[in-house]
Amino acid sequence: MTSWLESTARERVAGLLDAGSFTEFVPPEARLTSPHLAQLNQPAAFDDGVAVGRGMLNDEPVLIAAQEGAFMGGAVGEVHGAKITGLLERALAERIPVLLLLESGGVRLHEANAGLIAVSEIMRAILALRGAGVPVIVLNGGRVGVFGGMGIATCLCDLLIMSEDARLGLSGPEVIETTMGVEEFDAADRALVWRVTGGKNRAIMGEAVLVADDIAAFRAAIRLDPVPLDVEAEHALLGARLDRFGGMEDALDIWADLGIENPARVPLLDTDAFHAAIRGKTA
Amino acid sequence: MERLEYEFDGGAPVAPRNRPTLTGVLGSGNLEVLVEPADLGGRVRVEVQTAAVGFGAIWQAVLSDVFARWQVGDIRVSINDAGATPAVVALRLDQALSDHTGGGA
Amino acid sequence: MKIHDLLPQLFPHGHDIAFDGEYFAGSAGDVSVIGTCDRAAIGAALSHRMAGEVLRICRDHPGRPILLLVDTLGQKMSRRDETICLNAYIAHLAKCLDHARGRGHKTIGLVYGEAVSAGFLSSSMLADACYALPEAEVKVMNLPAMSRVTKIPLERLEELSRTSAVFAPGVANYIAMGAVRGIWEGDLAACLKAALAEDPGPDTRRALGEQRGGRTLARRVSADVRGDAA
């Protein structure tokens, strides 16, 4: 077993794809670094924090991008974002499925405008792939989780695979606490943070497939088939979720309302026991 | 931010067909090392971009030690550093040279 | 500009736009309008409601252009909204706008107030073309807050923002980077008419940002990754 959480972006790519099949586009030696960091006294990484390329998954061609959470929290800047957009556009031209190994706090503040625009370009490119029936799969198992604009982009994709340790949200808990006060969100309460943003709640909400923190488990959960997008059906589903759960105080109340037995124990369950506990009881 | 450059008398040239390798991650207190084959007449060239200013002598000492142990030549080593300690630098360089040469000093 | 000053200038021949708090929707002649006012925070309920209106327009008025009027301070900061996955609601709005685009609805965004982060991402940044009024404010974060988070001195950020469009708030920066196509000034009805007559084409923002000198790498880097012939 190899922990996804403990691995670097490049180790995840190597562990996920068929052995030795990864070929990188604009690799580190191309030195496509961010020109915006040096003037702010920040070191720039050779790959601007994301590796993009092609490879094989069970002998099927895939395009792949992997964000490095240890470099500036996986935040999106101009070059970083353009690499992902270019990869998605390449996937559209070549009609090859895309794996997005995301770990990102959102937009990189040091190049905030460029990052925000880049995220919207990524979103447009994902939507174009959805429209064309080319699948985009997100794998989220890093320490940073996926927040901000990349959190929105994640929810545009065909499939989201998450580990329990990973998080998915829009505003980070710290940002909500700072802006709205500790009564709104106590970011120091780790159990609360995970009940809101963690993989288990996302799986119960029907947004994610939960897997163990193991690269092989992520690999086994990948399905390279497009998921048809029915916006009317999704609208009804999200409307029902909002009406039923939007006013509830805590995820525990939602889990109980869904009929999950002993909700307080859900965070303690291992992956198999969790799947058994929530079967037929997701939002 | 500071940019430092060093050159060392190399040992046996590394096979020029070796692909460039990237080792490590530019996270806080860490560094990434890019090793590429280069026609340098057998020498080793090292370029360091570091967030910590004023540690040129320590870099010199750590790098000298590493390239005394690794008898390699005709390589260009590019380092991005986010304040790694000398021990971490030495460890990462060993790892990078092992990755690039396919193991073994 | 206040929304009640804006609407008569955009639609001198009248409109039937109805308001409900921070949300409004309706039509003016052959244009459907959806918007937010009073620096609305975009939460799950508001984005779901906007998405519903996009879908209703697709059903009831096939092919009709959609004008998004934006005034938002960004996403709602709410533990409850995060618990039910606010991202999914904002992503759903994006999917609905793209669905409309795919069915031949031209989509135009106009920032008349503020446009911040995810509030901007979820609306006019996904339109075929986004415009702004001169007094609009577009940003991710103001410089004092950015200075606190990045620990870069405010003076340094202010100094750099005089020459770089890349991080500081401001419509001019978003124009330079290609995300805002242009400023609407003077006869706003004529500006709208001209925008409706333009063929938006594919996502041209990277090319615009390069031409205007505000975003010099994005187009080239994405082309390199696509493997375009040089």
XYZ file of C-alpha atoms in Angstrom:
618
model
C 0.000 0.000 0.000
C 1.242 3.484 -0.914
C -0.378 6.463 0.789
C -1.771 9.067 -1.616
C -1.630 11.652 1.158
C 2.089 11.152 1.795
C 3.094 11.048 -1.882
C 4.221 13.965 -4.018
C 2.309 14.864 -7.174
C 4.878 13.085 -9.338
C 4.850 9.985 -7.142
C 1.059 9.859 -7.498
C 1.341 10.043 -11.286
C 3.955 7.288 -11.349
C 1.950 5.098 -8.988
C -1.341 5.572 -10.772
C -0.342 5.015 -14.404
C 0.944 1.853 -16.023
C 4.618 1.539 -15.104
C 6.899 3.847 -17.057
C 4.124 5.135 -19.338
C 4.170 8.801 -18.280
C 5.432 11.338 -20.805
C 5.443 14.910 -19.568
C 4.470 17.936 -21.648
C 6.590 21.079 -21.025
C 8.701 19.195 -18.427
C 10.739 20.850 -15.629
C 13.803 21.321 -17.839
C 11.682 23.615 -20.050
C 11.813 25.959 -17.010
C 8.350 27.382 -17.608
C 8.350 29.051 -14.238
C 6.091 31.807 -12.985
C 7.561 35.226 -13.829
C 5.424 36.826 -11.111
C 6.974 35.284 -7.998
C 10.557 36.565 -8.008
C 9.461 40.210 -7.711
C 7.587 39.202 -4.543
C 10.619 37.360 -3.203
C 9.068 33.920 -3.660
C 11.034 31.032 -5.169
C 9.491 29.650 -8.374
C 9.230 25.915 -9.083
C 10.471 24.498 -12.404
C 6.994 23.119 -13.195
C 5.029 25.934 -11.495
C 3.523 23.326 -9.194
C 1.787 21.101 -11.709
C 2.921 18.217 -13.915
C 0.920 17.549 -17.100
C 1.335 14.828 -19.666
C 0.108 11.595 -21.153
C 0.259 7.997 -20.088
C -1.554 4.683 -20.032
C -4.038 3.352 -17.515
C -4.700 -0.364 -17.925
C -3.469 0.007 -21.515
C -5.906 2.858 -22.224
C -4.435 6.271 -23.134
C -5.146 9.078 -20.670
C -4.041 12.673 -20.223
C -3.085 13.564 -16.680
C -2.390 16.638 -14.543
C -1.110 16.550 -10.961
C -0.959 19.571 -8.664
C 1.782 19.656 -6.020
C 0.203 20.742 -2.751
C 3.551 21.378 -1.064
C 4.375 24.185 -3.532
C 2.307 27.240 -2.548
C -0.570 25.013 -1.490
C -1.191 23.912 -5.070
C -2.487 27.375 -5.829
C -3.265 28.315 -9.405
C -1.189 30.989 -11.119
C -0.897 32.010 -14.763
C 1.479 29.266 -15.969
C 0.071 26.581 -13.667
C -3.464 27.271 -14.871
C -2.518 27.511 -18.544
C -0.845 24.080 -18.342
C -4.085 22.527 -17.080
C -6.225 24.403 -19.618
C -3.906 23.345 -22.432
C -4.113 19.732 -21.313
C -7.925 19.843 -21.244
C -7.996 21.413 -24.711
C -5.643 18.752 -25.965
C -8.009 16.124 -24.558
C -10.854 17.673 -26.524
C -8.852 17.624 -29.752
C -7.618 14.051 -29.230
C -10.765 12.788 -27.455
C -8.748 11.191 -24.635
C -10.038 10.963 -21.026
C -8.413 13.246 -18.431
C -7.313 12.465 -14.884
C -6.969 15.544 -12.676
C -4.948 14.826 -9.510
C -5.949 17.972 -7.672
C -4.583 19.466 -4.484
C -5.164 23.197 -4.325
C -6.059 25.981 -1.946
C -7.453 27.919 -4.917
C -6.114 31.010 -6.613
C -2.471 32.027 -5.970
C -2.693 35.471 -4.374
C 0.704 36.561 -5.726
C -0.869 36.463 -9.189
C -4.498 36.594 -8.135
C -6.063 38.048 -11.278
C -4.193 35.723 -13.600
C -5.093 32.762 -11.357
C -8.778 33.621 -11.192
C -9.013 34.022 -14.956
C -7.076 30.771 -15.414
C -9.573 28.923 -13.218
C -12.442 30.212 -15.347
C -10.582 29.005 -18.450
C -10.158 25.591 -16.828
C -13.894 25.581 -16.084
C -14.766 26.458 -19.686
C -12.453 23.734 -20.961
C -13.959 21.099 -18.625
C -17.470 22.085 -19.728
C -16.421 21.688 -23.364
C -15.216 18.151 -22.583
C -18.483 17.332 -20.790
C -20.361 18.551 -23.852
C -18.223 16.370 -26.108
C -18.572 13.279 -23.905
C -14.859 13.092 -23.036
C -14.622 12.116 -19.351
C -12.750 14.188 -16.761
C -12.041 12.456 -13.453
C -10.836 14.220 -10.304
C -8.699 12.426 -7.725
C -8.530 14.309 -4.419
C -6.500 12.808 -1.612
C -3.895 15.389 -0.651
C -3.311 17.216 2.595
C -4.407 20.612 1.246
C -7.661 19.277 -0.181
C -9.340 21.173 -3.001
C -10.757 24.640 -2.310
C -11.679 27.874 -4.041
C -12.101 27.939 -7.784
C -10.607 24.471 -8.202
C -13.323 23.244 -5.830
C -15.917 24.570 -8.259
C -14.062 23.093 -11.237
C -14.013 19.738 -9.430
C -17.801 19.690 -9.292
C -17.961 20.174 -13.070
C -16.301 16.836 -13.736
C -17.714 13.385 -14.503
C -16.424 11.675 -11.388
C -14.773 12.683 -8.113
C -12.744 10.121 -6.179
C -11.780 11.171 -2.646
C -10.134 9.708 0.393
C -11.453 10.284 3.884
C -8.484 12.519 4.685
C -9.102 14.795 1.734
C -11.326 17.833 1.836
C -13.450 19.629 -0.702
C -14.935 23.064 -0.158
C -15.235 26.571 -1.525
C -14.061 28.862 1.289
C -11.545 27.327 3.640
C -12.709 27.017 7.268
C -10.030 29.502 8.401
C -11.281 32.092 5.918
C -14.882 31.643 7.084
C -13.827 31.917 10.707
C -11.775 35.056 10.036
C -14.565 36.697 8.048
C -17.682 35.591 9.905
C -16.443 34.741 13.374
C -15.750 31.560 15.291
C -19.485 31.055 15.987
C -19.992 30.502 12.236
C -17.104 28.087 11.789
C -14.569 26.985 14.393
C -11.646 26.140 12.126
C -9.673 24.681 15.034
C -12.322 21.975 15.536
C -10.825 19.338 13.258
C -13.720 16.918 13.626
C -16.151 19.660 12.606
C -13.973 20.684 9.642
C -13.970 17.092 8.392
C -17.718 16.640 8.944
C -18.270 19.655 6.690
C -15.575 19.259 4.025
C -14.181 15.741 4.384
C -14.450 12.820 2.008
C -17.106 11.019 4.004
C -19.575 13.914 4.014
C -18.941 14.463 0.305
C -19.646 10.791 -0.353
C -22.867 10.962 1.679
C -23.854 14.107 -0.250
C -23.478 12.070 -3.427
C -20.633 14.223 -4.706
C -17.759 11.755 -4.345
C -16.743 8.110 -4.343
C -14.823 7.373 -1.146
C -11.674 5.242 -1.266
C -8.946 4.348 1.208
C -5.764 6.447 1.297
C -3.956 4.151 -1.117
C -2.861 4.904 -4.680
C -4.070 1.460 -5.762
C -7.530 2.180 -4.330
C -7.724 5.437 -6.288
C -6.652 3.576 -9.415
C -9.261 0.871 -8.918
C -12.073 3.428 -8.575
C -11.376 5.149 -11.912
C -14.041 4.674 -14.583
C -13.114 6.047 -17.982
C -16.717 6.291 -19.185
C -18.396 9.659 -19.658
C -21.254 10.393 -17.249
C -24.110 12.023 -19.185
C -24.944 15.470 -17.849
C -28.656 16.139 -17.322
C -28.881 19.696 -15.988
C -32.637 19.497 -15.348
C -32.250 16.362 -13.219
C -29.289 17.882 -11.381
C -31.334 21.003 -10.731
C -34.112 18.993 -9.120
C -31.625 16.989 -7.048
C -29.783 20.057 -5.751
C -33.097 21.812 -5.054
C -34.279 18.877 -2.973
C -30.963 18.783 -1.081
C -31.207 22.496 -0.341
C -34.799 22.224 0.905
C -34.177 19.184 3.047
C -30.727 19.868 4.472
C -29.951 23.548 3.839
C -31.126 24.653 7.275
C -29.566 21.877 9.297
C -27.032 22.839 11.913
C -24.531 19.989 11.533
C -23.679 17.204 9.116
C -24.577 14.769 11.911
C -28.207 15.950 11.652
C -28.155 15.367 7.896
C -26.664 11.889 8.273
C -29.290 10.990 10.887
C -32.062 12.362 8.682
C -30.833 10.120 5.846
C -31.309 7.145 8.131
C -27.626 6.397 8.673
C -27.371 4.496 11.941
C -25.281 5.921 14.735
C -24.079 8.982 12.773
C -21.610 10.020 15.463
C -19.642 6.849 14.674
C -19.393 7.553 10.927
C -16.051 9.400 11.195
C -14.553 6.329 12.908
C -15.579 3.745 10.305
C -13.030 2.286 7.925
C -13.798 2.550 4.217
C -15.595 -0.803 3.859
C -17.691 -0.313 6.992
C -18.492 3.209 5.827
C -19.758 1.977 2.465
C -21.923 -0.605 4.211
C -23.312 2.028 6.603
C -24.323 4.517 3.905
C -25.574 2.075 1.258
C -28.875 3.428 -0.104
C -28.731 6.345 2.328
C -26.955 9.080 0.374
C -28.407 12.459 -0.551
C 16.029 35.813 -2.845
C 19.584 35.087 -3.858
C 21.131 33.447 -6.879
C 24.363 31.480 -6.377
C 26.574 29.672 -8.874
C 29.278 27.085 -8.293
C 31.495 24.861 -10.386
C 33.276 21.693 -9.350
C 35.879 19.491 -10.945
C 33.834 16.489 -11.928
C 34.640 12.840 -11.947
C 33.516 10.347 -14.547
C 31.047 11.945 -16.967
C 27.476 10.787 -16.594
C 26.103 9.191 -19.731
C 24.839 12.106 -21.841
C 21.740 10.169 -22.820
C 20.370 10.322 -19.257
C 17.058 12.134 -19.206
C 16.769 15.219 -17.012
C 15.439 14.296 -13.559
C 13.606 16.363 -10.993
C 13.878 15.346 -7.344
C 12.173 16.886 -4.332
C 9.503 19.505 -4.003
C 9.806 23.250 -3.490
C 7.845 23.285 -0.259
C 8.647 25.296 2.853
C 11.976 24.144 4.322
C 12.569 21.963 1.294
C 14.147 22.138 -2.156
C 13.868 20.739 -5.663
C 16.861 19.589 -7.686
C 16.916 19.378 -11.465
C 19.820 17.375 -12.911
C 20.542 17.543 -16.645
C 23.359 16.209 -18.803
C 25.511 19.070 -20.125
C 28.693 19.319 -22.137
C 30.907 21.009 -19.533
C 34.269 19.415 -20.257
C 33.766 17.001 -17.378
C 32.863 19.645 -14.830
C 29.749 20.079 -12.684
C 27.846 23.379 -12.696
C 25.440 24.185 -9.878
C 22.931 27.045 -9.872
C 21.030 27.793 -6.679
C 17.992 30.031 -6.362
C 17.288 30.415 -2.665
C 14.809 32.264 -0.495
C 17.368 32.512 2.326
C 19.934 35.261 1.673
C 23.517 35.193 2.928
C 24.297 31.477 3.128
C 26.693 31.265 0.177
C 29.556 29.847 2.241
C 27.373 27.087 3.677
C 26.134 26.153 0.194
C 29.758 26.015 -0.943
C 30.656 23.656 1.909
C 27.659 21.345 1.455
C 28.038 21.164 -2.324
C 31.813 20.564 -2.124
C 31.204 17.668 0.201
C 28.494 16.168 -2.004
C 30.587 16.381 -5.183
C 33.628 14.987 -3.433
C 31.546 11.909 -2.653
C 29.822 11.752 -6.069
C 32.435 11.402 -8.799
C 30.209 12.601 -11.617
C 30.784 15.066 -14.417
C 29.160 16.826 -17.378
C 26.015 17.630 -15.473
C 24.130 20.821 -14.757
C 22.439 20.899 -11.351
C 19.731 23.512 -10.794
C 18.331 24.011 -7.325
C 15.269 25.914 -6.125
C 15.405 26.256 -2.377
C 12.796 27.375 0.139
C 15.021 27.517 3.215
C 16.124 23.892 3.585
C 18.683 23.026 6.263
C 22.165 21.859 5.129
C 21.263 18.289 6.151
C 18.145 18.309 3.992
C 20.128 19.808 1.096
C 22.769 17.063 1.297
C 20.141 14.334 1.534
C 18.151 15.698 -1.411
C 21.268 16.047 -3.562
C 22.245 12.443 -2.850
C 18.750 11.400 -3.831
C 18.826 13.568 -6.978
C 22.180 12.200 -8.140
C 21.028 8.678 -7.413
C 17.824 9.283 -9.410
C 19.793 10.742 -12.299
C 22.539 8.159 -12.503
C 20.331 5.191 -11.745
C 21.652 4.626 -8.223
C 25.002 4.162 -6.488
C 27.732 6.693 -5.744
C -23.898 52.440 -10.389
C -27.123 51.502 -8.618
C -29.204 48.900 -10.397
C -32.240 51.211 -10.488
C -30.167 53.800 -12.320
C -28.655 51.210 -14.630
C -31.792 49.472 -15.907
C -33.432 52.551 -17.508
C -30.163 53.341 -19.282
C -29.786 49.789 -20.587
C -33.444 49.455 -21.526
C -34.899 52.874 -22.384
C -37.955 51.161 -23.895
C -38.811 49.489 -20.601
C -38.495 46.059 -19.053
C -40.386 43.662 -16.789
C -37.489 42.811 -14.455
C -38.767 41.867 -10.996
C -36.763 42.089 -7.777
C -36.714 39.754 -4.808
C -34.144 40.948 -2.311
C -30.648 40.670 -3.816
C -31.911 38.736 -6.822
C -33.687 39.932 -9.930
C -34.755 38.528 -13.284
C -36.993 39.305 -16.206
C -36.790 40.486 -19.755
C -36.481 43.589 -21.833
C -37.599 43.155 -25.403
C -35.668 40.217 -26.796
C -33.136 39.960 -23.971
C -33.462 37.918 -20.788
C -31.826 39.378 -17.693
C -30.580 37.660 -14.527
C -28.708 39.467 -11.814
C -27.791 40.233 -8.254
C -27.566 43.570 -6.462
C -26.444 45.093 -3.162
C -23.137 43.189 -3.268
C -24.944 39.868 -2.895
C -23.086 36.935 -1.394
C -23.541 33.946 -3.693
C -24.798 31.067 -1.594
C -26.361 27.740 -2.500
C -29.931 29.106 -2.617
C -29.054 32.119 -4.752
C -26.967 30.194 -7.262
C -29.655 27.500 -7.470
C -32.249 30.155 -8.169
C -30.127 31.752 -10.907
C -29.526 28.337 -12.463
C -33.271 27.681 -12.433
C -33.878 30.909 -14.296
C -31.278 29.960 -16.934
C -33.047 26.632 -17.444
C -36.446 28.377 -17.604
C -35.145 30.731 -20.301
C -33.877 27.725 -22.290
C -37.343 26.133 -22.083
C -39.550 29.186 -22.576
C -37.435 31.382 -24.817
C -35.174 29.183 -26.920
C -32.195 31.024 -28.323
C -32.845 34.312 -26.534
C -29.705 36.155 -25.365
C -29.040 36.226 -21.625
C -27.568 39.293 -19.934
C -26.014 38.680 -16.507
C -25.836 41.812 -14.354
C -23.259 41.328 -11.644
C -22.858 42.879 -8.224
C -21.428 40.356 -5.774
C -18.915 40.420 -2.956
C -18.143 36.778 -3.704
C -19.263 33.439 -2.367
C -21.325 33.238 0.799
C -19.197 32.397 3.838
C -21.403 29.853 5.544
C -20.759 26.589 7.316
C -24.244 25.322 6.395
C -23.760 26.086 2.711
C -20.347 24.405 2.769
C -21.847 21.358 4.458
C -24.240 20.738 1.548
C -21.394 21.467 -0.908
C -21.729 25.063 -2.079
C -19.205 24.260 -4.839
C -21.702 21.899 -6.411
C -24.344 24.643 -6.518
C -22.022 27.145 -8.134
C -20.761 24.473 -10.534
C -24.390 23.718 -11.391
C -24.963 27.359 -12.352
C -21.894 27.125 -14.575
C -23.251 23.947 -16.189
C -26.606 25.622 -16.819
C -24.966 28.644 -18.456
C -22.928 26.309 -20.631
C -26.085 24.333 -21.428
C -27.704 27.575 -22.610
C -24.648 28.428 -24.678
C -24.814 25.016 -26.290
C -28.440 25.647 -27.248
C -27.583 28.870 -29.023
C -28.184 31.433 -26.281
C -25.662 34.225 -26.450
C -24.524 35.034 -22.899
C -23.153 38.437 -21.925
C -21.941 39.535 -18.502
C -21.867 43.123 -17.264
C -20.149 43.986 -13.991
C -21.950 47.134 -12.820
C -21.005 46.924 -9.135
C -18.493 44.575 -7.585
C -17.274 41.224 -8.838
C -15.180 39.217 -6.414
C -13.639 35.756 -6.711
C -16.128 32.905 -6.900
C -19.019 35.331 -7.358
C -17.351 36.493 -10.555
C -16.273 32.966 -11.550
C -19.802 31.640 -11.311
C -21.421 34.317 -13.422
C -20.080 36.653 -16.033
C -16.686 34.969 -16.306
C -18.530 32.058 -17.878
C -20.409 34.259 -20.314
C -19.334 34.425 -23.934
C -18.164 37.960 -23.262
C -17.845 40.000 -20.085
C -17.993 43.801 -19.931
C -17.819 46.303 -17.078
C -18.855 49.830 -16.198
C -15.922 52.185 -15.541
C -16.700 52.420 -11.822
C -17.050 48.655 -11.348
C -14.698 46.905 -8.953
C -13.235 43.546 -9.933
C -10.904 41.685 -7.625
C -9.871 38.584 -5.746
C -8.804 40.442 -2.604
C -7.895 43.991 -1.654
C -4.230 44.772 -1.139
C -4.239 45.145 2.691
C -5.800 41.673 3.081
C -3.434 40.256 0.450
C -0.519 41.740 2.374
C -1.681 40.058 5.589
C -2.087 36.641 3.976
C 1.090 36.647 1.886
C 3.159 38.562 4.502
C 4.422 40.807 1.723
C 4.628 44.467 2.812
C 1.683 46.541 1.590
C 4.039 49.190 0.209
C 5.683 46.585 -2.020
C 2.319 45.366 -3.330
C 1.201 48.944 -3.997
C 4.454 49.728 -5.786
C 4.246 46.638 -8.000
C 0.575 47.138 -8.770
C 1.458 50.354 -10.597
C 3.256 48.363 -13.305
C 1.698 44.890 -13.095
C -1.900 43.880 -13.839
C -1.400 40.455 -12.359
C -2.666 40.691 -8.777
C -4.125 44.091 -7.832
C -7.859 44.912 -7.901
C -9.239 46.971 -10.757
C -11.242 46.772 -13.968
C -8.277 48.056 -15.967
C -6.246 45.031 -14.875
C -8.949 42.603 -15.957
C -9.175 44.382 -19.306
C -5.404 44.129 -19.755
C -5.547 40.419 -18.952
C -8.361 39.766 -21.405
C -11.095 38.728 -18.967
C -13.116 41.909 -19.414
C -13.664 42.554 -23.100
C -14.354 46.265 -22.757
C -15.890 49.137 -20.840
C -19.453 50.293 -21.426
C -19.718 54.086 -21.268
C -22.154 56.731 -22.495
C -25.105 55.206 -24.335
C -25.384 51.866 -22.510
C -28.278 50.668 -24.673
C -26.065 51.098 -27.716
C -23.235 49.217 -25.955
C -25.586 46.306 -25.290
C -26.814 46.329 -28.882
C -23.247 46.263 -30.196
C -22.278 43.413 -27.856
C -25.306 41.388 -28.944
C -24.313 41.863 -32.577
C -20.784 40.559 -31.979
C -19.975 36.915 -32.600
C -18.443 35.778 -29.303
C -16.694 32.742 -30.817
C -14.621 30.440 -28.575
C -12.761 31.447 -25.388
C -10.537 34.287 -26.650
C -9.410 35.662 -23.320
C -5.862 34.348 -23.458
C -5.303 35.854 -26.908
C -6.781 39.179 -25.752
C -4.616 39.171 -22.626
C -1.522 38.625 -24.763
C -2.461 41.340 -27.274
C -3.131 43.795 -24.478
C 0.106 42.898 -22.706
C -1.442 42.019 -19.343
C -1.136 38.244 -19.554
C 1.794 37.342 -21.706
C 2.303 33.640 -20.982
C -1.087 31.943 -20.717
C -1.772 31.656 -24.441
C 1.680 30.387 -25.325
C 1.897 27.892 -22.443
C -1.501 26.371 -23.164
C -0.599 26.139 -26.870
C 2.665 24.369 -25.953
C 0.777 21.830 -23.842
C -1.840 21.325 -26.563
C 1.047 20.543 -28.885
C 0.033 23.143 -31.456
C 2.403 23.407 -34.394
C 4.637 26.418 -33.734
